[in-house]
mmCIF file with all atom_site columns, C-alpha atoms in Angstrom:
data_model
loop_
_atom_site.group_PDB
_atom_site.id
_atom_site.type_symbol
_atom_site.label_atom_id
_atom_site.label_alt_id
_atom_site.label_comp_id
_atom_site.label_asym_id
_atom_site.label_entity_id
_atom_site.label_seq_id
_atom_site.pdbx_PDB_ins_code
_atom_site.Cartn_x
_atom_site.Cartn_y
_atom_site.Cartn_z
_atom_site.occupancy
_atom_site.B_iso_or_equiv
_atom_site.pdbx_formal_charge
_atom_site.auth_seq_id
_atom_site.auth_comp_id
_atom_site.auth_asym_id
_atom_site.auth_atom_id
_atom_site.pdbx_PDB_model_num
ATOM 1   C CA . MET A 1 1   ? 10.441  3.155   2.450   1.00 76.00 ? 1238 MET A CA 1
ATOM 2   C CA . ALA A 1 2   ? 6.949   4.603   2.379   1.00 87.00 ? 1239 ALA A CA 1
ATOM 3   C CA . ALA A 1 3   ? 5.480   6.172   -0.732  1.00 92.00 ? 1240 ALA A CA 1
ATOM 4   C CA . ILE A 1 4   ? 5.360   9.493   1.191   1.00 94.00 ? 1241 ILE A CA 1
ATOM 5   C CA . THR A 1 5   ? 6.047   10.533  4.850   1.00 93.00 ? 1242 THR A CA 1
ATOM 6   C CA . LEU A 1 6   ? 4.006   12.926  6.984   1.00 93.00 ? 1243 LEU A CA 1
ATOM 7   C CA . ALA A 1 7   ? 6.546   15.718  6.586   1.00 92.00 ? 1244 ALA A CA 1
ATOM 8   C CA . GLU A 1 8   ? 6.364   15.328  2.858   1.00 94.00 ? 1245 GLU A CA 1
ATOM 9   C CA . VAL A 1 9   ? 2.529   15.654  2.825   1.00 93.00 ? 1246 VAL A CA 1
ATOM 10  C CA . ARG A 1 10  ? 2.876   18.785  5.028   1.00 92.00 ? 1247 ARG A CA 1
ATOM 11  C CA . THR A 1 11  ? 5.410   20.264  2.746   1.00 91.00 ? 1248 THR A CA 1
ATOM 12  C CA . LEU A 1 12  ? 3.723   19.284  -0.549  1.00 92.00 ? 1249 LEU A CA 1
ATOM 13  C CA . GLN A 1 13  ? 0.330   20.600  0.580   1.00 90.00 ? 1250 GLN A CA 1
ATOM 14  C CA . GLY A 1 14  ? 1.612   23.612  2.549   1.00 88.00 ? 1251 GLY A CA 1
ATOM 15  C CA . LEU A 1 15  ? 0.291   22.437  5.984   1.00 86.00 ? 1252 LEU A CA 1
ATOM 16  C CA . SER A 1 16  ? 1.369   23.872  9.280   1.00 82.00 ? 1253 SER A CA 1
ATOM 17  C CA . THR A 1 17  ? 3.400   21.681  11.713  1.00 81.00 ? 1254 THR A CA 1
ATOM 18  C CA . GLY A 1 18  ? 1.469   22.747  14.673  1.00 79.00 ? 1255 GLY A CA 1
ATOM 19  C CA . ASP A 1 19  ? -1.662  20.732  14.183  1.00 77.00 ? 1256 ASP A CA 1
ATOM 20  C CA . THR A 1 20  ? -0.950  17.372  15.936  1.00 81.00 ? 1257 THR A CA 1
ATOM 21  C CA . ALA A 1 21  ? -4.639  16.126  15.364  1.00 80.00 ? 1258 ALA A CA 1
ATOM 22  C CA . GLN A 1 22  ? -4.325  16.479  11.573  1.00 86.00 ? 1259 GLN A CA 1
ATOM 23  C CA . ALA A 1 23  ? -0.837  14.969  11.674  1.00 89.00 ? 1260 ALA A CA 1
ATOM 24  C CA . ASP A 1 24  ? -2.116  11.886  13.412  1.00 90.00 ? 1261 ASP A CA 1
ATOM 25  C CA . LYS A 1 25  ? -4.864  11.540  10.690  1.00 92.00 ? 1262 LYS A CA 1
ATOM 26  C CA . ILE A 1 26  ? -2.384  11.962  7.966   1.00 93.00 ? 1263 ILE A CA 1
ATOM 27  C CA . SER A 1 27  ? -0.097  9.414   9.298   1.00 93.00 ? 1264 SER A CA 1
ATOM 28  C CA . LYS A 1 28  ? -2.903  6.838   9.609   1.00 92.00 ? 1265 LYS A CA 1
ATOM 29  C CA . LEU A 1 29  ? -4.109  7.571   5.987   1.00 94.00 ? 1266 LEU A CA 1
ATOM 30  C CA . ILE A 1 30  ? -0.972  7.060   4.197   1.00 94.00 ? 1267 ILE A CA 1
ATOM 31  C CA . PRO A 1 31  ? -0.920  3.167   4.358   1.00 93.00 ? 1268 PRO A CA 1
ATOM 32  C CA . PHE A 1 32  ? -4.514  3.125   2.956   1.00 93.00 ? 1269 PHE A CA 1
ATOM 33  C CA . VAL A 1 33  ? -3.565  5.615   0.184   1.00 95.00 ? 1270 VAL A CA 1
ATOM 34  C CA . GLU A 1 34  ? -0.643  3.378   -0.753  1.00 95.00 ? 1271 GLU A CA 1
ATOM 35  C CA . ARG A 1 35  ? -2.865  0.442   -1.056  1.00 93.00 ? 1272 ARG A CA 1
ATOM 36  C CA . ASP A 1 36  ? -5.267  2.478   -3.171  1.00 94.00 ? 1273 ASP A CA 1
ATOM 37  C CA . VAL A 1 37  ? -2.254  3.480   -5.543  1.00 95.00 ? 1274 VAL A CA 1
ATOM 38  C CA . ALA A 1 38  ? -1.179  -0.068  -5.812  1.00 94.00 ? 1275 ALA A CA 1
ATOM 39  C CA . ASP A 1 39  ? -4.848  -1.290  -6.606  1.00 93.00 ? 1276 ASP A CA 1
ATOM 40  C CA . TYR A 1 40  ? -5.389  1.399   -9.023  1.00 93.00 ? 1277 TYR A CA 1
ATOM 41  C CA . CYS A 1 41  ? -2.008  0.982   -10.867 1.00 94.00 ? 1278 CYS A CA 1
ATOM 42  C CA . ASN A 1 42  ? -2.173  -2.886  -10.682 1.00 93.00 ? 1279 ASN A CA 1
ATOM 43  C CA . ASP A 1 43  ? 1.305   -2.518  -9.525  1.00 93.00 ? 1280 ASP A CA 1
ATOM 44  C CA . TYR A 1 44  ? 2.954   -2.848  -6.050  1.00 93.00 ? 1281 TYR A CA 1
ATOM 45  C CA . PHE A 1 45  ? 6.206   -1.093  -7.404  1.00 94.00 ? 1282 PHE A CA 1
ATOM 46  C CA . ASP A 1 46  ? 8.237   -3.990  -6.073  1.00 91.00 ? 1283 ASP A CA 1
ATOM 47  C CA . ASP A 1 47  ? 12.028  -3.864  -6.399  1.00 88.00 ? 1284 ASP A CA 1
ATOM 48  C CA . GLY A 1 48  ? 13.169  -6.363  -8.973  1.00 87.00 ? 1285 GLY A CA 1
ATOM 49  C CA . LEU A 1 49  ? 16.552  -6.751  -7.473  1.00 91.00 ? 1286 LEU A CA 1
ATOM 50  C CA . ILE A 1 50  ? 15.738  -7.144  -3.573  1.00 92.00 ? 1287 ILE A CA 1
ATOM 51  C CA . TYR A 1 51  ? 13.277  -10.134 -3.076  1.00 93.00 ? 1288 TYR A CA 1
ATOM 52  C CA . ARG A 1 52  ? 13.166  -13.609 -1.638  1.00 94.00 ? 1289 ARG A CA 1
ATOM 53  C CA . GLU A 1 53  ? 11.116  -16.194 -3.389  1.00 92.00 ? 1290 GLU A CA 1
ATOM 54  C CA . SER A 1 54  ? 10.119  -19.710 -2.229  1.00 91.00 ? 1291 SER A CA 1
ATOM 55  C CA . GLY A 1 55  ? 7.619   -22.455 -2.888  1.00 86.00 ? 1292 GLY A CA 1
ATOM 56  C CA . SER A 1 56  ? 8.141   -24.265 0.462   1.00 87.00 ? 1293 SER A CA 1
ATOM 57  C CA . GLN A 1 57  ? 10.268  -22.095 3.038   1.00 90.00 ? 1294 GLN A CA 1
ATOM 58  C CA . PHE A 1 58  ? 7.839   -19.445 4.283   1.00 93.00 ? 1295 PHE A CA 1
ATOM 59  C CA . GLU A 1 59  ? 5.494   -19.492 7.245   1.00 93.00 ? 1296 GLU A CA 1
ATOM 60  C CA . PHE A 1 60  ? 3.152   -16.654 8.184   1.00 94.00 ? 1297 PHE A CA 1
ATOM 61  C CA . VAL A 1 61  ? 2.602   -16.223 11.831  1.00 94.00 ? 1298 VAL A CA 1
ATOM 62  C CA . ARG A 1 62  ? -0.135  -14.074 13.387  1.00 94.00 ? 1299 ARG A CA 1
ATOM 63  C CA . GLY A 1 63  ? 0.625   -12.514 16.585  1.00 92.00 ? 1300 GLY A CA 1
ATOM 64  C CA . GLY A 1 64  ? 1.763   -9.504  18.494  1.00 91.00 ? 1301 GLY A CA 1
ATOM 65  C CA . PRO A 1 65  ? 3.739   -8.525  16.286  1.00 95.00 ? 1302 PRO A CA 1
ATOM 66  C CA . ASP A 1 66  ? 3.113   -10.647 13.066  1.00 96.00 ? 1303 ASP A CA 1
ATOM 67  C CA . THR A 1 67  ? 6.147   -12.301 11.573  1.00 96.00 ? 1304 THR A CA 1
ATOM 68  C CA . ILE A 1 68  ? 7.189   -14.180 8.401   1.00 96.00 ? 1305 ILE A CA 1
ATOM 69  C CA . THR A 1 69  ? 9.763   -16.967 8.874   1.00 95.00 ? 1306 THR A CA 1
ATOM 70  C CA . ASP A 1 70  ? 12.056  -18.285 6.304   1.00 94.00 ? 1307 ASP A CA 1
ATOM 71  C CA . GLY A 1 71  ? 13.091  -21.950 6.743   1.00 92.00 ? 1308 GLY A CA 1
ATOM 72  C CA . GLY A 1 72  ? 16.076  -21.113 4.376   1.00 91.00 ? 1309 GLY A CA 1
ATOM 73  C CA . SER A 1 73  ? 17.150  -18.280 6.592   1.00 93.00 ? 1310 SER A CA 1
ATOM 74  C CA . GLU A 1 74  ? 17.812  -16.061 3.514   1.00 93.00 ? 1311 GLU A CA 1
ATOM 75  C CA . PHE A 1 75  ? 15.957  -12.825 4.313   1.00 93.00 ? 1312 PHE A CA 1
ATOM 76  C CA . SER A 1 76  ? 19.007  -10.729 5.176   1.00 90.00 ? 1313 SER A CA 1
ATOM 77  C CA . THR A 1 77  ? 21.131  -12.105 2.485   1.00 92.00 ? 1314 THR A CA 1
ATOM 78  C CA . ALA A 1 78  ? 18.434  -11.402 -0.074  1.00 92.00 ? 1315 ALA A CA 1
ATOM 79  C CA . GLY A 1 79  ? 18.922  -7.725  0.933   1.00 93.00 ? 1316 GLY A CA 1
ATOM 80  C CA . LEU A 1 80  ? 15.855  -6.942  2.884   1.00 94.00 ? 1317 LEU A CA 1
ATOM 81  C CA . LEU A 1 81  ? 16.491  -4.383  5.609   1.00 93.00 ? 1318 LEU A CA 1
ATOM 82  C CA . SER A 1 82  ? 14.696  -3.161  8.781   1.00 95.00 ? 1319 SER A CA 1
ATOM 83  C CA . GLY A 1 83  ? 12.367  -0.483  8.172   1.00 93.00 ? 1320 GLY A CA 1
ATOM 84  C CA . ASP A 1 84  ? 11.632  -1.620  4.499   1.00 94.00 ? 1321 ASP A CA 1
ATOM 85  C CA . GLN A 1 85  ? 8.266   -1.874  3.085   1.00 95.00 ? 1322 GLN A CA 1
ATOM 86  C CA . ILE A 1 86  ? 7.720   -5.181  1.645   1.00 95.00 ? 1323 ILE A CA 1
ATOM 87  C CA . VAL A 1 87  ? 5.023   -6.591  -0.576  1.00 95.00 ? 1324 VAL A CA 1
ATOM 88  C CA . VAL A 1 88  ? 3.998   -10.203 -0.415  1.00 94.00 ? 1325 VAL A CA 1
ATOM 89  C CA . GLN A 1 89  ? 2.572   -11.893 -3.535  1.00 92.00 ? 1326 GLN A CA 1
ATOM 90  C CA . GLY A 1 90  ? 1.236   -15.510 -3.953  1.00 89.00 ? 1327 GLY A CA 1
ATOM 91  C CA . SER A 1 91  ? 0.550   -16.216 -0.378  1.00 85.00 ? 1328 SER A CA 1
ATOM 92  C CA . GLU A 1 92  ? -3.204  -16.648 -0.457  1.00 74.00 ? 1329 GLU A CA 1
ATOM 93  C CA . SER A 1 93  ? -4.624  -14.141 2.033   1.00 85.00 ? 1330 SER A CA 1
ATOM 94  C CA . ASN A 1 94  ? -1.545  -12.324 3.324   1.00 92.00 ? 1331 ASN A CA 1
ATOM 95  C CA . ASP A 1 95  ? -0.755  -10.678 -0.168  1.00 92.00 ? 1332 ASP A CA 1
ATOM 96  C CA . GLY A 1 96  ? -0.074  -6.989  0.114   1.00 92.00 ? 1333 GLY A CA 1
ATOM 97  C CA . ILE A 1 97  ? 2.031   -4.328  1.523   1.00 94.00 ? 1334 ILE A CA 1
ATOM 98  C CA . HIS A 1 98  ? 3.635   -4.719  4.977   1.00 94.00 ? 1335 HIS A CA 1
ATOM 99  C CA . THR A 1 99  ? 6.494   -2.903  6.946   1.00 94.00 ? 1336 THR A CA 1
ATOM 100 C CA . ALA A 1 100 ? 9.437   -4.980  8.304   1.00 95.00 ? 1337 ALA A CA 1
ATOM 101 C CA . VAL A 1 101 ? 10.431  -3.609  11.648  1.00 96.00 ? 1338 VAL A CA 1
ATOM 102 C CA . THR A 1 102 ? 13.232  -5.980  12.006  1.00 96.00 ? 1339 THR A CA 1
ATOM 103 C CA . VAL A 1 103 ? 14.980  -8.265  9.554   1.00 95.00 ? 1340 VAL A CA 1
ATOM 104 C CA . ALA A 1 104 ? 17.051  -11.389 10.746  1.00 94.00 ? 1341 ALA A CA 1
ATOM 105 C CA . ALA A 1 105 ? 18.185  -14.225 8.536   1.00 93.00 ? 1342 ALA A CA 1
ATOM 106 C CA . GLY A 1 106 ? 15.108  -16.340 9.300   1.00 94.00 ? 1343 GLY A CA 1
ATOM 107 C CA . THR A 1 107 ? 12.491  -13.839 10.408  1.00 95.00 ? 1344 THR A CA 1
ATOM 108 C CA . LEU A 1 108 ? 10.743  -10.765 9.334   1.00 96.00 ? 1345 LEU A CA 1
ATOM 109 C CA . THR A 1 109 ? 9.068   -8.995  12.234  1.00 96.00 ? 1346 THR A CA 1
ATOM 110 C CA . LEU A 1 110 ? 6.263   -6.851  10.890  1.00 96.00 ? 1347 LEU A CA 1
ATOM 111 C CA . ALA A 1 111 ? 4.772   -3.549  12.241  1.00 94.00 ? 1348 ALA A CA 1
ATOM 112 C CA . SER A 1 112 ? 1.290   -5.155  12.081  1.00 92.00 ? 1349 SER A CA 1
ATOM 113 C CA . THR A 1 113 ? -0.299  -7.101  14.899  1.00 93.00 ? 1350 THR A CA 1
ATOM 114 C CA . ASN A 1 114 ? -2.923  -9.931  14.178  1.00 94.00 ? 1351 ASN A CA 1
ATOM 115 C CA . GLU A 1 115 ? -3.338  -8.892  10.695  1.00 93.00 ? 1352 GLU A CA 1
ATOM 116 C CA . LEU A 1 116 ? -1.640  -11.913 9.012   1.00 93.00 ? 1353 LEU A CA 1
ATOM 117 C CA . ARG A 1 117 ? -3.408  -15.131 8.524   1.00 92.00 ? 1354 ARG A CA 1
ATOM 118 C CA . ALA A 1 118 ? -1.508  -18.188 9.784   1.00 90.00 ? 1355 ALA A CA 1
ATOM 119 C CA . TYR A 1 119 ? -0.151  -20.059 6.778   1.00 86.00 ? 1356 TYR A CA 1
ATOM 120 C CA . ASP A 1 120 ? 2.623   -22.477 6.206   1.00 87.00 ? 1357 ASP A CA 1
ATOM 121 C CA . GLN A 1 121 ? 3.956   -23.430 2.768   1.00 81.00 ? 1358 GLN A CA 1
ATOM 122 C CA . ASP A 1 122 ? 4.938   -26.926 4.055   1.00 76.00 ? 1359 ASP A CA 1
ATOM 123 C CA . ASP A 1 123 ? 1.266   -27.669 4.643   1.00 71.00 ? 1360 ASP A CA 1
ATOM 124 C CA . SER A 1 124 ? 0.609   -29.890 1.689   1.00 55.00 ? 1361 SER A CA 1
ATOM 125 C CA . TYR A 1 125 ? -3.279  -29.228 1.821   1.00 57.00 ? 1362 TYR A CA 1
ATOM 126 C CA . ARG A 1 126 ? -2.680  -25.503 1.581   1.00 58.00 ? 1363 ARG A CA 1
ATOM 127 C CA . ALA A 1 127 ? 0.026   -25.389 -1.053  1.00 58.00 ? 1364 ALA A CA 1
ATOM 128 C CA . SER A 1 128 ? -0.335  -22.356 -3.155  1.00 64.00 ? 1365 SER A CA 1
ATOM 129 C CA . GLY A 1 129 ? 2.867   -22.150 -5.335  1.00 81.00 ? 1366 GLY A CA 1
ATOM 130 C CA . THR A 1 130 ? 5.587   -19.761 -5.186  1.00 90.00 ? 1367 THR A CA 1
ATOM 131 C CA . VAL A 1 131 ? 5.476   -16.777 -2.699  1.00 92.00 ? 1368 VAL A CA 1
ATOM 132 C CA . ARG A 1 132 ? 7.653   -13.752 -3.445  1.00 94.00 ? 1369 ARG A CA 1
ATOM 133 C CA . ILE A 1 133 ? 8.677   -11.192 -0.744  1.00 95.00 ? 1370 ILE A CA 1
ATOM 134 C CA . SER A 1 134 ? 10.137  -8.009  -2.297  1.00 95.00 ? 1371 SER A CA 1
ATOM 135 C CA . ARG A 1 135 ? 11.162  -4.607  -1.122  1.00 95.00 ? 1372 ARG A CA 1
ATOM 136 C CA . LEU A 1 136 ? 8.984   -1.679  -2.482  1.00 94.00 ? 1373 LEU A CA 1
ATOM 137 C CA . ASP A 1 137 ? 10.582  0.888   -4.589  1.00 94.00 ? 1374 ASP A CA 1
ATOM 138 C CA . TRP A 1 138 ? 8.037   3.691   -4.916  1.00 95.00 ? 1375 TRP A CA 1
ATOM 139 C CA . PRO A 1 139 ? 8.676   6.190   -7.717  1.00 95.00 ? 1376 PRO A CA 1
ATOM 140 C CA . LYS A 1 140 ? 9.512   9.690   -6.281  1.00 95.00 ? 1377 LYS A CA 1
ATOM 141 C CA . SER A 1 141 ? 7.469   11.109  -8.907  1.00 95.00 ? 1378 SER A CA 1
ATOM 142 C CA . LEU A 1 142 ? 4.319   9.686   -7.128  1.00 95.00 ? 1379 LEU A CA 1
ATOM 143 C CA . LYS A 1 143 ? 4.798   11.907  -4.101  1.00 96.00 ? 1380 LYS A CA 1
ATOM 144 C CA . PRO A 1 144 ? 2.655   14.896  -5.280  1.00 96.00 ? 1381 PRO A CA 1
ATOM 145 C CA . THR A 1 145 ? -0.094  12.729  -6.260  1.00 96.00 ? 1382 THR A CA 1
ATOM 146 C CA . VAL A 1 146 ? -0.103  10.514  -3.148  1.00 96.00 ? 1383 VAL A CA 1
ATOM 147 C CA . ALA A 1 147 ? -0.066  13.814  -1.083  1.00 95.00 ? 1384 ALA A CA 1
ATOM 148 C CA . LYS A 1 148 ? -3.233  14.965  -2.856  1.00 94.00 ? 1385 LYS A CA 1
ATOM 149 C CA . MET A 1 149 ? -4.894  11.475  -2.361  1.00 94.00 ? 1386 MET A CA 1
ATOM 150 C CA . VAL A 1 150 ? -4.318  11.756  1.369   1.00 94.00 ? 1387 VAL A CA 1
ATOM 151 C CA . MET A 1 151 ? -5.821  15.314  1.481   1.00 92.00 ? 1388 MET A CA 1
ATOM 152 C CA . CYS A 1 152 ? -8.947  14.013  -0.274  1.00 90.00 ? 1389 CYS A CA 1
ATOM 153 C CA . HIS A 1 153 ? -9.779  12.089  2.951   1.00 88.00 ? 1390 HIS A CA 1
ATOM 154 C CA . LEU A 1 154 ? -9.565  15.306  4.924   1.00 86.00 ? 1391 LEU A CA 1
ATOM 155 C CA . GLU A 1 155 ? -11.165 17.793  2.605   1.00 78.00 ? 1392 GLU A CA 1
ATOM 156 C CA . SER A 1 156 ? -14.898 18.459  1.831   1.00 61.00 ? 1393 SER A CA 1
ATOM 157 C CA . PRO A 1 157 ? -15.813 17.465  -1.728  1.00 54.00 ? 1394 PRO A CA 1
ATOM 158 C CA . ARG A 1 158 ? -15.384 20.230  -4.331  1.00 54.00 ? 1395 ARG A CA 1
ATOM 159 C CA . GLU A 1 159 ? -18.019 21.082  -6.937  1.00 53.00 ? 1396 GLU A CA 1
ATOM 160 C CA . SER A 1 160 ? -15.737 19.708  -9.711  1.00 52.00 ? 1397 SER A CA 1
ATOM 161 C CA . ASP A 1 161 ? -15.841 16.260  -7.917  1.00 52.00 ? 1398 ASP A CA 1
ATOM 162 C CA . ALA A 1 162 ? -19.555 15.716  -8.665  1.00 52.00 ? 1399 ALA A CA 1
ATOM 163 C CA . GLN A 1 163 ? -20.573 12.407  -9.927  1.00 55.00 ? 1400 GLN A CA 1
ATOM 164 C CA . ALA A 1 164 ? -24.212 13.388  -10.717 1.00 56.00 ? 1401 ALA A CA 1
ATOM 165 C CA . GLU A 1 165 ? -26.133 16.589  -11.090 1.00 56.00 ? 1402 GLU A CA 1
ATOM 166 C CA . THR A 1 166 ? -29.719 17.438  -11.539 1.00 59.00 ? 1403 THR A CA 1
ATOM 167 C CA . ILE A 1 167 ? -30.822 20.873  -12.809 1.00 65.00 ? 1404 ILE A CA 1
ATOM 168 C CA . ASP A 1 168 ? -34.430 21.100  -11.924 1.00 65.00 ? 1405 ASP A CA 1
ATOM 169 C CA . ASP A 1 169 ? -34.812 21.409  -8.231  1.00 66.00 ? 1406 ASP A CA 1
ATOM 170 C CA . TYR A 1 170 ? -30.954 21.397  -8.124  1.00 64.00 ? 1407 TYR A CA 1
ATOM 171 C CA . SER A 1 171 ? -29.427 18.171  -6.663  1.00 58.00 ? 1408 SER A CA 1
ATOM 172 C CA . VAL A 1 172 ? -25.760 17.013  -6.623  1.00 53.00 ? 1409 VAL A CA 1
ATOM 173 C CA . THR A 1 173 ? -24.199 13.801  -5.827  1.00 54.00 ? 1410 THR A CA 1
ATOM 174 C CA . TYR A 1 174 ? -20.565 13.641  -4.794  1.00 50.00 ? 1411 TYR A CA 1
ATOM 175 C CA . LYS A 1 175 ? -18.222 10.551  -5.283  1.00 51.00 ? 1412 LYS A CA 1
ATOM 176 C CA . GLY A 1 176 ? -17.867 8.373   -2.135  1.00 46.00 ? 1413 GLY A CA 1
ATOM 177 C CA . GLN A 1 177 ? -15.398 9.257   0.636   1.00 45.00 ? 1414 GLN A CA 1
ATOM 178 C CA . ASP A 1 178 ? -12.967 6.583   -0.875  1.00 51.00 ? 1415 ASP A CA 1
ATOM 179 C CA . ALA A 1 179 ? -13.324 7.723   -4.341  1.00 73.00 ? 1416 ALA A CA 1
ATOM 180 C CA . TYR A 1 180 ? -10.611 10.121  -5.761  1.00 86.00 ? 1417 TYR A CA 1
ATOM 181 C CA . PRO A 1 181 ? -11.476 12.771  -8.281  1.00 87.00 ? 1418 PRO A CA 1
ATOM 182 C CA . GLU A 1 182 ? -10.392 12.126  -11.788 1.00 86.00 ? 1419 GLU A CA 1
ATOM 183 C CA . ARG A 1 183 ? -8.226  15.276  -11.594 1.00 86.00 ? 1420 ARG A CA 1
ATOM 184 C CA . ILE A 1 184 ? -6.043  13.376  -9.215  1.00 90.00 ? 1421 ILE A CA 1
ATOM 185 C CA . THR A 1 185 ? -6.241  9.866   -10.462 1.00 90.00 ? 1422 THR A CA 1
ATOM 186 C CA . SER A 1 186 ? -5.377  10.810  -14.003 1.00 92.00 ? 1423 SER A CA 1
ATOM 187 C CA . ALA A 1 187 ? -1.832  11.481  -12.747 1.00 93.00 ? 1424 ALA A CA 1
ATOM 188 C CA . LEU A 1 188 ? -1.552  7.892   -11.848 1.00 94.00 ? 1425 LEU A CA 1
ATOM 189 C CA . ASP A 1 189 ? -2.570  6.540   -15.340 1.00 93.00 ? 1426 ASP A CA 1
ATOM 190 C CA . ARG A 1 190 ? 1.079   6.631   -16.501 1.00 94.00 ? 1427 ARG A CA 1
ATOM 191 C CA . TYR A 1 191 ? 1.905   3.993   -14.029 1.00 94.00 ? 1428 TYR A CA 1
ATOM 192 C CA . LYS A 1 192 ? -1.087  1.616   -14.589 1.00 93.00 ? 1429 LYS A CA 1
ATOM 193 C CA . ARG A 1 193 ? -0.224  -1.870  -15.641 1.00 90.00 ? 1430 ARG A CA 1
ATOM 194 C CA . PRO A 1 194 ? -2.964  -3.647  -17.696 1.00 88.00 ? 1431 PRO A CA 1
ATOM 195 C CA . ARG A 1 195 ? -5.130  -6.313  -16.029 1.00 83.00 ? 1432 ARG A CA 1
ATOM 196 C CA . PHE A 1 196 ? -5.590  -9.589  -17.721 1.00 80.00 ? 1433 PHE A CA 1
ATOM 197 C CA . VAL A 1 197 ? -8.870  -11.536 -16.871 1.00 72.00 ? 1434 VAL A CA 1
#
């Protein structure tokens, strides 16, 4: 399940339901904001109970749509369901958040098309260790903050979002479009996990 839905963003931000152009933008922004939250918190919020882990059974297939196959045919017995958001960890370049459109015993069909990099754990020259595919379990308490982060991409910068200011011959510099104001990111601090370098 996504961190937030379009309807929840509209409700939490008091937006009308008639603006379809804005609705389309919000729907497209939600996955990017989810990745920003995961990066900022250093946490994918993966479910510790619903996952499949393997050192040799997975193959990532780029295509239309992208798929992940399981030589052990254990995706459905692991508890993964169609419509789940999943996170892949330990797979070289395919790590991150994905949406499973359908789940069969041996195949996860993803919502993405041509985003995965072809990778087979059986290829000894590309061995990377254990890959874990988990269901995401976003905390419900994140919804108001995620809604505000989505709106940051749609709103003009506020004076309080200034990063630099010059008094003589007044000049102001706002944070970049993808930077979130501290008034919003501070709400994520309680979810942050330490980064070890």
